[in-house]
GROMACS .gro file of N, CA and C in nm:
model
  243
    1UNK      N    1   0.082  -0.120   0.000
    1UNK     CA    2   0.000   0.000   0.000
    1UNK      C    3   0.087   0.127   0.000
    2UNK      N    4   0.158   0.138   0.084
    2UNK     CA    5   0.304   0.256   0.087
    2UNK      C    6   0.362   0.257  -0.025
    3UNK      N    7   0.403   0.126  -0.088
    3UNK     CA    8   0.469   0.126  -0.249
    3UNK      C    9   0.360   0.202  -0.351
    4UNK      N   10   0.275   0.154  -0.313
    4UNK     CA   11   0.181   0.229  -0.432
    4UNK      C   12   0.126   0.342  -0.434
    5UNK      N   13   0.168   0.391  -0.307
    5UNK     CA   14   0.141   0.570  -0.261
    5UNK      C   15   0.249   0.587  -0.306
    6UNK      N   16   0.401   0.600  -0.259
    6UNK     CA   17   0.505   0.645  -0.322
    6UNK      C   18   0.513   0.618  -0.496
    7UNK      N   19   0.496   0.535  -0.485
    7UNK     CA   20   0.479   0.477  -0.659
    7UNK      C   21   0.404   0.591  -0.739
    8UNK      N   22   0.252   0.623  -0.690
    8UNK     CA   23   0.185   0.749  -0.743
    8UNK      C   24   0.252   0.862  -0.746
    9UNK      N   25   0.324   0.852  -0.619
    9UNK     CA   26   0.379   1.018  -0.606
    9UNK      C   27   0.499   1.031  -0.716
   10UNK      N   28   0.577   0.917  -0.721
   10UNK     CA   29   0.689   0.936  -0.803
   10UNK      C   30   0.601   0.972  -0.913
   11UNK      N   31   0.516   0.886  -1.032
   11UNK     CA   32   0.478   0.942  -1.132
   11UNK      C   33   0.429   1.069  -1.106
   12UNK      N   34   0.344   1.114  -1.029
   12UNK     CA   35   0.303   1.226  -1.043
   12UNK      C   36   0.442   1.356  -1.042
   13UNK      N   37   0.467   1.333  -0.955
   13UNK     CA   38   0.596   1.446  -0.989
   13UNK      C   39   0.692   1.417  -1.116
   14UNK      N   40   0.718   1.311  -1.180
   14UNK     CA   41   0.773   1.260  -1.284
   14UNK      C   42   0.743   1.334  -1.373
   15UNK      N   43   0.592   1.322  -1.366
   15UNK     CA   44   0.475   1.425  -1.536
   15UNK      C   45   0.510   1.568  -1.511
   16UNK      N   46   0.473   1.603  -1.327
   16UNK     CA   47   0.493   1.731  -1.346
   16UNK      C   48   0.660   1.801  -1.370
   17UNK      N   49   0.742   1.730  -1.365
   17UNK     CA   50   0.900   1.771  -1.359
   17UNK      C   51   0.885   1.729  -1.562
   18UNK      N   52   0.816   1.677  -1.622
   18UNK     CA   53   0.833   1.652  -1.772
   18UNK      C   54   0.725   1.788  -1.814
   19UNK      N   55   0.644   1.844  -1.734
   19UNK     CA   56   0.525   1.944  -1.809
   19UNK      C   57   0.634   2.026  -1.785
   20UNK      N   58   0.680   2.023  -1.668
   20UNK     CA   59   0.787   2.182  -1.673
   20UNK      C   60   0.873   2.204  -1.740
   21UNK      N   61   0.965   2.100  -1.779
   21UNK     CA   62   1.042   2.104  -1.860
   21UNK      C   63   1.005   2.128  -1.978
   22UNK      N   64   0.916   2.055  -2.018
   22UNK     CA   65   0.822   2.109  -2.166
   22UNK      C   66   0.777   2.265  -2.143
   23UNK      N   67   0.733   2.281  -2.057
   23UNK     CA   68   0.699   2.447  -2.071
   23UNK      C   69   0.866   2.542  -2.054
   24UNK      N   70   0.927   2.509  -1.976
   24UNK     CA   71   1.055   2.602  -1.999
   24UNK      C   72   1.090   2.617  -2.136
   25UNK      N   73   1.108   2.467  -2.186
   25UNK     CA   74   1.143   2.500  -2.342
   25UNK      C   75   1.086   2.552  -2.413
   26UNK      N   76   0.968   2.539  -2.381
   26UNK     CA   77   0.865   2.588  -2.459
   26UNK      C   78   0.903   2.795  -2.432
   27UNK      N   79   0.925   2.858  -2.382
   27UNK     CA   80   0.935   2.946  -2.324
   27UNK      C   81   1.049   2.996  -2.347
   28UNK      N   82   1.156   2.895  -2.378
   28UNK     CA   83   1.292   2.984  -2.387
   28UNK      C   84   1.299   2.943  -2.536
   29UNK      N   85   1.231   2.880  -2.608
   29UNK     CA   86   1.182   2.878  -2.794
   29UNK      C   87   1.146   3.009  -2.815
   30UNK      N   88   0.987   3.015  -2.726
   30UNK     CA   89   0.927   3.175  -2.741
   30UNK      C   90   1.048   3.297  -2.774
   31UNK      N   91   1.074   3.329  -2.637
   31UNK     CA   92   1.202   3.437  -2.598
   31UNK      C   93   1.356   3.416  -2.719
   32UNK      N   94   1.357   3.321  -2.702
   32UNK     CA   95   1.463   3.316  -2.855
   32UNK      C   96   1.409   3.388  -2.951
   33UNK      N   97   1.268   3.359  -3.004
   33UNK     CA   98   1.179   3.377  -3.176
   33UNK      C   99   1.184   3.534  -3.100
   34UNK      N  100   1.159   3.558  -2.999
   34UNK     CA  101   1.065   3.709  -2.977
   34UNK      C  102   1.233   3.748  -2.990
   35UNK      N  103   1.334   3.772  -2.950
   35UNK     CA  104   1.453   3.801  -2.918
   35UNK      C  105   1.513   3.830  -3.097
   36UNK      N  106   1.516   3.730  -3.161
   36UNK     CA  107   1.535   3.707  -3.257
   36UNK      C  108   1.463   3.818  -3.393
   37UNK      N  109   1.354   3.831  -3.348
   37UNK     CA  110   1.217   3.895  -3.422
   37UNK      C  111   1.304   4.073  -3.374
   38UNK      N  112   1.320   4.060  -3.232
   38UNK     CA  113   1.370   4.205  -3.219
   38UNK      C  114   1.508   4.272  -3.360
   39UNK      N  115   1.586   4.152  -3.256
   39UNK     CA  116   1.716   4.194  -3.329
   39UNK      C  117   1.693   4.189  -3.489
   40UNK      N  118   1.645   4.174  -3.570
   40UNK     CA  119   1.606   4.150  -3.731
   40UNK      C  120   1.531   4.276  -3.768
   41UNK      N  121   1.436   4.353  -3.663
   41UNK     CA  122   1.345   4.429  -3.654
   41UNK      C  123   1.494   4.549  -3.663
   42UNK      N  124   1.574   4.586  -3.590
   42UNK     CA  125   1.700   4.650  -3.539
   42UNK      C  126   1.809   4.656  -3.688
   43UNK      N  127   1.826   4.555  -3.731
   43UNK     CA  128   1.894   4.531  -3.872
   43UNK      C  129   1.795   4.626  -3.950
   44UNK      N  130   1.675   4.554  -3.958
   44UNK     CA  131   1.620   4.652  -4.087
   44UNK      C  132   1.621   4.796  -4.048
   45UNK      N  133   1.628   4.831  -3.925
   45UNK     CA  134   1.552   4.997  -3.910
   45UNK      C  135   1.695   5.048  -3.961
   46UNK      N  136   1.814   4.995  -3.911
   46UNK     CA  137   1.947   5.012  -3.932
   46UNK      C  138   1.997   5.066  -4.098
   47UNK      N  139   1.934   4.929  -4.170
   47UNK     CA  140   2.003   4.926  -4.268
   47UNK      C  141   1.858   5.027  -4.375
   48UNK      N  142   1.767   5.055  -4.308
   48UNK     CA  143   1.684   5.107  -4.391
   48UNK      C  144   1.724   5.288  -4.364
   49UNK      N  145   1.774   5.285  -4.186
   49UNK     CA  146   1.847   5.432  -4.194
   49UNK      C  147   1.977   5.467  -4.296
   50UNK      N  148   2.060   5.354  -4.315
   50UNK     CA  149   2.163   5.395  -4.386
   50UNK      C  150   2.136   5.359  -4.547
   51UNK      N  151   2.048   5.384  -4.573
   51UNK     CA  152   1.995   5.361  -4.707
   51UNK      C  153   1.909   5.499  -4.714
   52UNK      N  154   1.811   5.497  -4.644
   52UNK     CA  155   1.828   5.733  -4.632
   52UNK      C  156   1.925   5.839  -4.666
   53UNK      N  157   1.986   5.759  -4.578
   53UNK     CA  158   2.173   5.814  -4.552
   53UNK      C  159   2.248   5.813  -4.685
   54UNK      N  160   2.233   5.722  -4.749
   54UNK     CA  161   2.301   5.716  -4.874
   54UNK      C  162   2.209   5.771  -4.999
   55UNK      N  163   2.078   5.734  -4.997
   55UNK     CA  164   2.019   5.813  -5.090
   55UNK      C  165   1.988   5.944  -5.037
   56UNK      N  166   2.029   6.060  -4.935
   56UNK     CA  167   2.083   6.152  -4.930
   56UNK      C  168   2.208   6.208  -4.976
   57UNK      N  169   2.261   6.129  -4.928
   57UNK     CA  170   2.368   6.203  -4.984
   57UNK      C  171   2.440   6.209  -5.154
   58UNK      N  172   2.400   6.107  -5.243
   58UNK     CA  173   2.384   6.064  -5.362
   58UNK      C  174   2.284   6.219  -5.433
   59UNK      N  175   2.160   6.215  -5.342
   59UNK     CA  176   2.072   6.347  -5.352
   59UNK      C  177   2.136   6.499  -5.367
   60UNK      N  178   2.220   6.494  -5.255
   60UNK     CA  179   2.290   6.630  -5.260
   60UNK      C  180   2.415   6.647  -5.325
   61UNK      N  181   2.492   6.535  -5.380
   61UNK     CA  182   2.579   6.516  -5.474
   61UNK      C  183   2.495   6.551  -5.602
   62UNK      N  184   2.416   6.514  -5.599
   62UNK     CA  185   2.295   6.548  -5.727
   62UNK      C  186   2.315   6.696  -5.743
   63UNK      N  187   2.262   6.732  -5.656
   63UNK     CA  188   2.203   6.866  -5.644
   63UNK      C  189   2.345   7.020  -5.686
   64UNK      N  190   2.390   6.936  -5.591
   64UNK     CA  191   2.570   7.007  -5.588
   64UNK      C  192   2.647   7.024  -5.754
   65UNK      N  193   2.608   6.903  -5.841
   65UNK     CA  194   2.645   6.852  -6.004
   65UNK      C  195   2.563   6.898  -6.055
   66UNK      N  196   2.450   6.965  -6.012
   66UNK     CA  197   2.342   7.061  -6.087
   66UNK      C  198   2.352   7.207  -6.073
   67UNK      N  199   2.371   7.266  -5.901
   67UNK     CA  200   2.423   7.363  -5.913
   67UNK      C  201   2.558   7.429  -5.977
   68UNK      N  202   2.620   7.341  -5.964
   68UNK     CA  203   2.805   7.372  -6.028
   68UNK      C  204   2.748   7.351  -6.216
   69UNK      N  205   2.678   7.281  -6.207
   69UNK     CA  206   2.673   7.281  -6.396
   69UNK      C  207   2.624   7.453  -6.434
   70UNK      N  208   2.485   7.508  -6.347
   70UNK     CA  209   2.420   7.663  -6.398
   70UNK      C  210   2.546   7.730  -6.308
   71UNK      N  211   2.593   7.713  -6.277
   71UNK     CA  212   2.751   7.861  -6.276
   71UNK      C  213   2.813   7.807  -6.373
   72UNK      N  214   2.856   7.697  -6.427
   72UNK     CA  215   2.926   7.723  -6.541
   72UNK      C  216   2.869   7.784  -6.642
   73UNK      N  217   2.714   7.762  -6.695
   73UNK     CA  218   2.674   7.782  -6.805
   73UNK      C  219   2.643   7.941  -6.765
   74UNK      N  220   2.624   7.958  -6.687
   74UNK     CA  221   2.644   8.129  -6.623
   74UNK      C  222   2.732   8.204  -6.714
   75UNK      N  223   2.819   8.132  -6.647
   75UNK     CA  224   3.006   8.166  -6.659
   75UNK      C  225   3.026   8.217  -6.807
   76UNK      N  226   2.994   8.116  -6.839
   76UNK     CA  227   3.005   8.094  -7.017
   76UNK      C  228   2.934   8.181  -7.054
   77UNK      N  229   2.815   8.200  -7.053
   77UNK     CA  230   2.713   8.327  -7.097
   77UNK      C  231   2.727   8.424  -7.050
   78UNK      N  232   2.840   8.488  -6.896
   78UNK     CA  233   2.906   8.631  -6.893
   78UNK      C  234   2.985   8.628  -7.025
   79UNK      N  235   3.076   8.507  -7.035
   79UNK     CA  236   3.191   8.560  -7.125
   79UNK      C  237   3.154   8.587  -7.258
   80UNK      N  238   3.058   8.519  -7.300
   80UNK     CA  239   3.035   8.517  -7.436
   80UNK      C  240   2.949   8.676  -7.494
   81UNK      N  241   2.929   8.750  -7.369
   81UNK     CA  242   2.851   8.841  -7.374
   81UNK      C  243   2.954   8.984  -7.417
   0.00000   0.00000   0.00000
C-alpha cells in the first residue's frame, strides 16, 4: 500500500517535472523567436536608416552637379557676352 502511494507520487511528480520542462522549453523557444524577431526588426531599421543616408547624400551630390553645372553655363554666358 506505501509502495503504491510512493509509486503514485513518483509518477506524479515525474509528469509534473516533464510538463515543466516542456513548458521552460517551450518558453525559452518563445524568448529566442521574440529576441530574434527584435534583433532583425534592429537590422532593418538600421540598414533602412543607412539607405536614407546614402540616398541623401547621392541626392545632394545630385544637387551640388546641378548647381556647379548653372555657374558654369552662367560663366560661359558672362563671357560670351
Amino acid at each position: 500500500m506505501l509502495n503504491d502511494m510512493n509509486d503514485k507520487k513518483d509518477s506524479i511528480r515525474n509528469r509534473n517535472y516533464k510538463k515543466n520542462k516542456k513548458d521552460e522549453e517551450r518558453n525559452i523557444r518563445k524568448y529566442s523567436n521574440d529576441n530574434i524577431n527584435v534583433v532583425n526588426n534592429m537590422k532593418d531599421i538600421y540598414n533602412n536608416n543607412n539607405n536614407n543616408i546614402n540616398k541623401s547624400v547621392i541626392d545632394c551630390g545630385n544637387n551640388l552637379k546641378r548647381i556647379e553645372g548653372k555657374k558654369v553655363l552662367k560663366e560661359i554666358n558672362l563671357v560670351n557676352l
